[in-house]
Coordinates of C-alpha atoms in Angstrom, one line a residue:
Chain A
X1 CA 94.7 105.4 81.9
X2 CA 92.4 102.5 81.4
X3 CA 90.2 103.4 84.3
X4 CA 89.2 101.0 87.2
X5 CA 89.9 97.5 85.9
X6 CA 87.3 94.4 87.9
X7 CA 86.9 90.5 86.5
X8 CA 85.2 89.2 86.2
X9 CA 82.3 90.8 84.6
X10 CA 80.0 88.5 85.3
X11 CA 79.6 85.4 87.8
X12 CA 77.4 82.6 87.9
X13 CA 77.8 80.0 90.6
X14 CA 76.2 78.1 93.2
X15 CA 75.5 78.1 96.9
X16 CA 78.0 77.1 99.0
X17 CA 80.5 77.6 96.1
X18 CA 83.5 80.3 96.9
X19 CA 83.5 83.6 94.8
X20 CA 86.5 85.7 94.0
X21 CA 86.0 89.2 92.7
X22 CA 89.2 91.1 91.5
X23 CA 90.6 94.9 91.7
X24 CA 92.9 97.2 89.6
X25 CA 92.6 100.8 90.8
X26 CA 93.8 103.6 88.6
X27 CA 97.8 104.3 89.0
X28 CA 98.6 106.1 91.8
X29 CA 95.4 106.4 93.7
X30 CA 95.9 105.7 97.0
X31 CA 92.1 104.3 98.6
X32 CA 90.4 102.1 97.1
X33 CA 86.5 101.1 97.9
X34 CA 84.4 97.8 97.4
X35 CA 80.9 98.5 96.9
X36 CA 77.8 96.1 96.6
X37 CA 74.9 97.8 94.8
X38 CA 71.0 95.6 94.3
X39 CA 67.8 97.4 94.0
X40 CA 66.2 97.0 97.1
X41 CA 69.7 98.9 99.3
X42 CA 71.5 100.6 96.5
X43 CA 75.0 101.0 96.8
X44 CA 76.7 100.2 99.9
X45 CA 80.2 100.2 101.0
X46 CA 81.9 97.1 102.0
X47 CA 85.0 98.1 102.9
X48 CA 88.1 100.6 102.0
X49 CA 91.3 100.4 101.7
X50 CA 94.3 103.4 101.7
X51 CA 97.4 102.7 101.3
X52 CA 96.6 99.1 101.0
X53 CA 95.6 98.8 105.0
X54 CA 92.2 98.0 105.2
X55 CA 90.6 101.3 107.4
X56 CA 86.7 100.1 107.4
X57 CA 85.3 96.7 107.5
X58 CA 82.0 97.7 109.1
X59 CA 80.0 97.5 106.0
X60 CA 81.0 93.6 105.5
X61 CA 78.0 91.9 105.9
X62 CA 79.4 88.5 107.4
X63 CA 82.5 86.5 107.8
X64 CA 82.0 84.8 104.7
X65 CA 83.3 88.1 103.0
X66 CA 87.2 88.9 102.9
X67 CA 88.7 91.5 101.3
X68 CA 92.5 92.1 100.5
X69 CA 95.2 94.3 99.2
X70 CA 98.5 92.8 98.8
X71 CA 99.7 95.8 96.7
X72 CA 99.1 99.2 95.4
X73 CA 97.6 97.5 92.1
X74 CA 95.7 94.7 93.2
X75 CA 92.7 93.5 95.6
X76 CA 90.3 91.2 95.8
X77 CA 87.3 91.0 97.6
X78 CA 86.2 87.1 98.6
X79 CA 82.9 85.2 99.5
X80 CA 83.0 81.9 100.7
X81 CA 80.8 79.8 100.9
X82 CA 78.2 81.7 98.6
X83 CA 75.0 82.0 98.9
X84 CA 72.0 83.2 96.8
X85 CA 71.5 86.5 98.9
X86 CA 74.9 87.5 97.7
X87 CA 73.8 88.1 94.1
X88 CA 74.3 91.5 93.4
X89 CA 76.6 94.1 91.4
X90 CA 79.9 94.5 93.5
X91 CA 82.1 97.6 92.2
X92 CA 85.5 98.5 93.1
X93 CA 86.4 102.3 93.2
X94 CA 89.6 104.3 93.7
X95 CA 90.3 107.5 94.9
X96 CA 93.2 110.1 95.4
X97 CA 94.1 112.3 98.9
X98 CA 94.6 111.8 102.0
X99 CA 92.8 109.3 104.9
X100 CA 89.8 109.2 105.5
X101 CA 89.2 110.4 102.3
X102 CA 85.8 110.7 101.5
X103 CA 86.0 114.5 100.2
X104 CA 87.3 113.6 97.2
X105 CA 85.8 111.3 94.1
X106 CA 85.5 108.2 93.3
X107 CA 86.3 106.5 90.2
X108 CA 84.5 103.3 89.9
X109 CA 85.0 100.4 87.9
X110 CA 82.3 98.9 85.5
X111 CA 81.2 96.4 88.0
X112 CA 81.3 92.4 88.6
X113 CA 77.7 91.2 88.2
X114 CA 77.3 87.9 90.7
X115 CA 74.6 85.3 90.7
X116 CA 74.4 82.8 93.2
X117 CA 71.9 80.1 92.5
Chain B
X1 CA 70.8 108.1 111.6
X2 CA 72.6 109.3 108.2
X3 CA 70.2 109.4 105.3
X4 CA 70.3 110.5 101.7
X5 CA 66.6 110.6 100.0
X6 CA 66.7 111.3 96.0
X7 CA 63.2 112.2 94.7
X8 CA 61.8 111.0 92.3
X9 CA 62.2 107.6 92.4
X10 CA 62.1 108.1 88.0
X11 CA 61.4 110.9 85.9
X12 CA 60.2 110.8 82.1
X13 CA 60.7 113.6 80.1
X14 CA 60.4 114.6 76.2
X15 CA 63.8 116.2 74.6
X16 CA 63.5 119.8 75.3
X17 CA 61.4 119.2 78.5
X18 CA 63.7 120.7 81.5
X19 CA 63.1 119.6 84.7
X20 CA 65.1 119.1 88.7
X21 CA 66.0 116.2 90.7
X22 CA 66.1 116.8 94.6
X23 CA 68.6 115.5 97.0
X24 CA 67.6 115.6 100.5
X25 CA 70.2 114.8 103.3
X26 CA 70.4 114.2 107.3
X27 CA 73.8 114.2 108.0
X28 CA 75.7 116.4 110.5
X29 CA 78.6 119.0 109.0
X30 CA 78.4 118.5 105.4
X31 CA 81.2 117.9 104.4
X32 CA 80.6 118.1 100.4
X33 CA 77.4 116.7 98.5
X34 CA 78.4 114.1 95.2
X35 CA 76.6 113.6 92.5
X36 CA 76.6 111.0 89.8
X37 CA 75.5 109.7 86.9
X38 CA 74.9 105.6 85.9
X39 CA 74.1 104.3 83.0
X40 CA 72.7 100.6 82.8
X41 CA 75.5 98.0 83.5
X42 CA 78.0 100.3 83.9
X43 CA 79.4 101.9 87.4
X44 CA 78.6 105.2 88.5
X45 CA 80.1 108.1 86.9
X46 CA 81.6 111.5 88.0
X47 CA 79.7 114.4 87.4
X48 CA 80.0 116.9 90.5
X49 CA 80.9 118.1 93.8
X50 CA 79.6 120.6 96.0
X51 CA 80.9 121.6 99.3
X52 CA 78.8 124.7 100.3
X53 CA 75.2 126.1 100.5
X54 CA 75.1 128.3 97.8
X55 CA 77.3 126.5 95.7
X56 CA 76.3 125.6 92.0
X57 CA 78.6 123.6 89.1
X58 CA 77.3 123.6 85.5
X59 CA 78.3 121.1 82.9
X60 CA 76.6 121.3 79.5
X61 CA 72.8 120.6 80.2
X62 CA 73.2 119.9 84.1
X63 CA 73.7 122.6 86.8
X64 CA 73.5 121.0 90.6
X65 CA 73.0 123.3 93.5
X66 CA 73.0 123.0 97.1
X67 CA 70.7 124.3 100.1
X68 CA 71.9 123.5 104.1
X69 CA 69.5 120.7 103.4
X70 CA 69.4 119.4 99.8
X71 CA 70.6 119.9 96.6
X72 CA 69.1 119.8 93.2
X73 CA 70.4 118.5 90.0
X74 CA 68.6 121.0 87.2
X75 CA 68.2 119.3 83.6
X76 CA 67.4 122.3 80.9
X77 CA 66.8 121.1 77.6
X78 CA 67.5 117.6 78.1
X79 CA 68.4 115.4 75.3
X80 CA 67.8 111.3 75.1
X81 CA 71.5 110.4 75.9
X82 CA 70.9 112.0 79.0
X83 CA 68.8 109.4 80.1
X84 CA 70.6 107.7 83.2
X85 CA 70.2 106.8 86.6
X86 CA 71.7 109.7 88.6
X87 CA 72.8 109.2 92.1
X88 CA 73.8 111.6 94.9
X89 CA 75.7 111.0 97.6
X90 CA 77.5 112.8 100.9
X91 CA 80.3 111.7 103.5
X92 CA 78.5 110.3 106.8
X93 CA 78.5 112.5 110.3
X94 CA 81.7 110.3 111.5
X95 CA 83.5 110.5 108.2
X96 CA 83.7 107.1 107.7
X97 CA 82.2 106.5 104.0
X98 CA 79.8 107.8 101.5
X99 CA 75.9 107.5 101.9
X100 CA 74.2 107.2 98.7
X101 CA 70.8 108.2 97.8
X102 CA 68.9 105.1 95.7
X103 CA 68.5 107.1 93.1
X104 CA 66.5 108.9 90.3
X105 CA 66.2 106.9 87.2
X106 CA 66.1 109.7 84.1
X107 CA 64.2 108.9 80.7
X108 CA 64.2 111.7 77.9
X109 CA 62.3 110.5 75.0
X110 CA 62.6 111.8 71.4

């Protein structure tokens, strides 16, 4: 299995601009996790997905983020408009089990590095 | 409120030099303890889980174990590809998503 797939790796943009960050989880997982990660907060969850129904939104830091799922193979997570407090590592992780399912681990992808100037 | 507190914030170490990584956590009903490794520009990789005081798990040079209130990630030996950030990480009190520590960034020098 290729592992978490995310695109792209990197993005530059400016503010005001609207960013799309894209998901494949590994085959058959069932949850799948969007994670933003800087140095001053470390990684923090976004949102999750299981069985492509979004569970927790809580950790979306304002309206200008959307996240979807339209299938077991694909999501995307959304900002729009951008701004230059956005900039930060965003991962996307899968997972197997049953919901909530945080007793089991995650498989992250390599990470979509966003700069917002 | 949930917290996960990884000390120290970095470590250096020379090949050979063994040393521990503390996790402290303050979350009600552990419900297992994660811990993993990240190398620069990549995402966080699977290296353990521990669901019980008392627990350990060895793989090669690393052996994490777990207290009611912390676990440790022991390095014996270490060598320079072991050099990493390594992050832990544990389920909050309502079950609703993983709490990671900011981690501990590992440099083993030649």
């Amino acid at each position: 299995d290729a592992g978490v797939i995310q695109s792209p790796r990197h993005e530059v943009t400016e503010m005001g601009q609207e960013v799309t960050l894209r998901c494949k989880p590994i085959s058959g997982h069932n949850s799948l996790f969007w994670y933003r990660q800087t140095m001053m907060r470390g990684l923090e969850l976004l949102i999750y997905f299981n069985n492509n129904v979004p569970i927790d939104d809580s950790g979306m830091p304002e309206d200008r983020f959307s996240a979807k799922m339209p299938n077991a193979s694909f999501s995307t997570l959304k900002i729009q408009p951008s701004e230059p407090r956005d900039s930060a590592v965003y991962f996307c992780a899968s997972s197997s089990g049953l919901a909530p399912n945080f007793g089991n681990e995650q498989f992250f992808g390599p990470g979509t590095r966003l700069t917002v100037l | 409120e949930d917290q996960v507190t990884q000390s120290p914030e970095a470590l250096r170490l020379q090949e050979g030099e063994s040393s521990s990584l503390n996790c402290s956590y303050t979350v009600s009903g552990l419900r297992g303890l994660f811990w993993y490794r990240q190398d620069p520009g990549k995402g966080p990789e699977f290296l353990f889980t521990l669901y019980s005081a008392g627990e350990e798990k060895e793989k090669e040079r690393l052996k994490a174990t777990l207290t009611k209130k912390e676990s440790f990630l022991h390095i014996t030996a270490p060598k320079p590809e072991d050099s990493a950030t390594y992050l832990c990480a544990v389920p909050n009190t309502g079950f609703q998503k993983l709490v990671f520590g900011t981690g501990t960034r590992l440099l083993v020098s030649p």
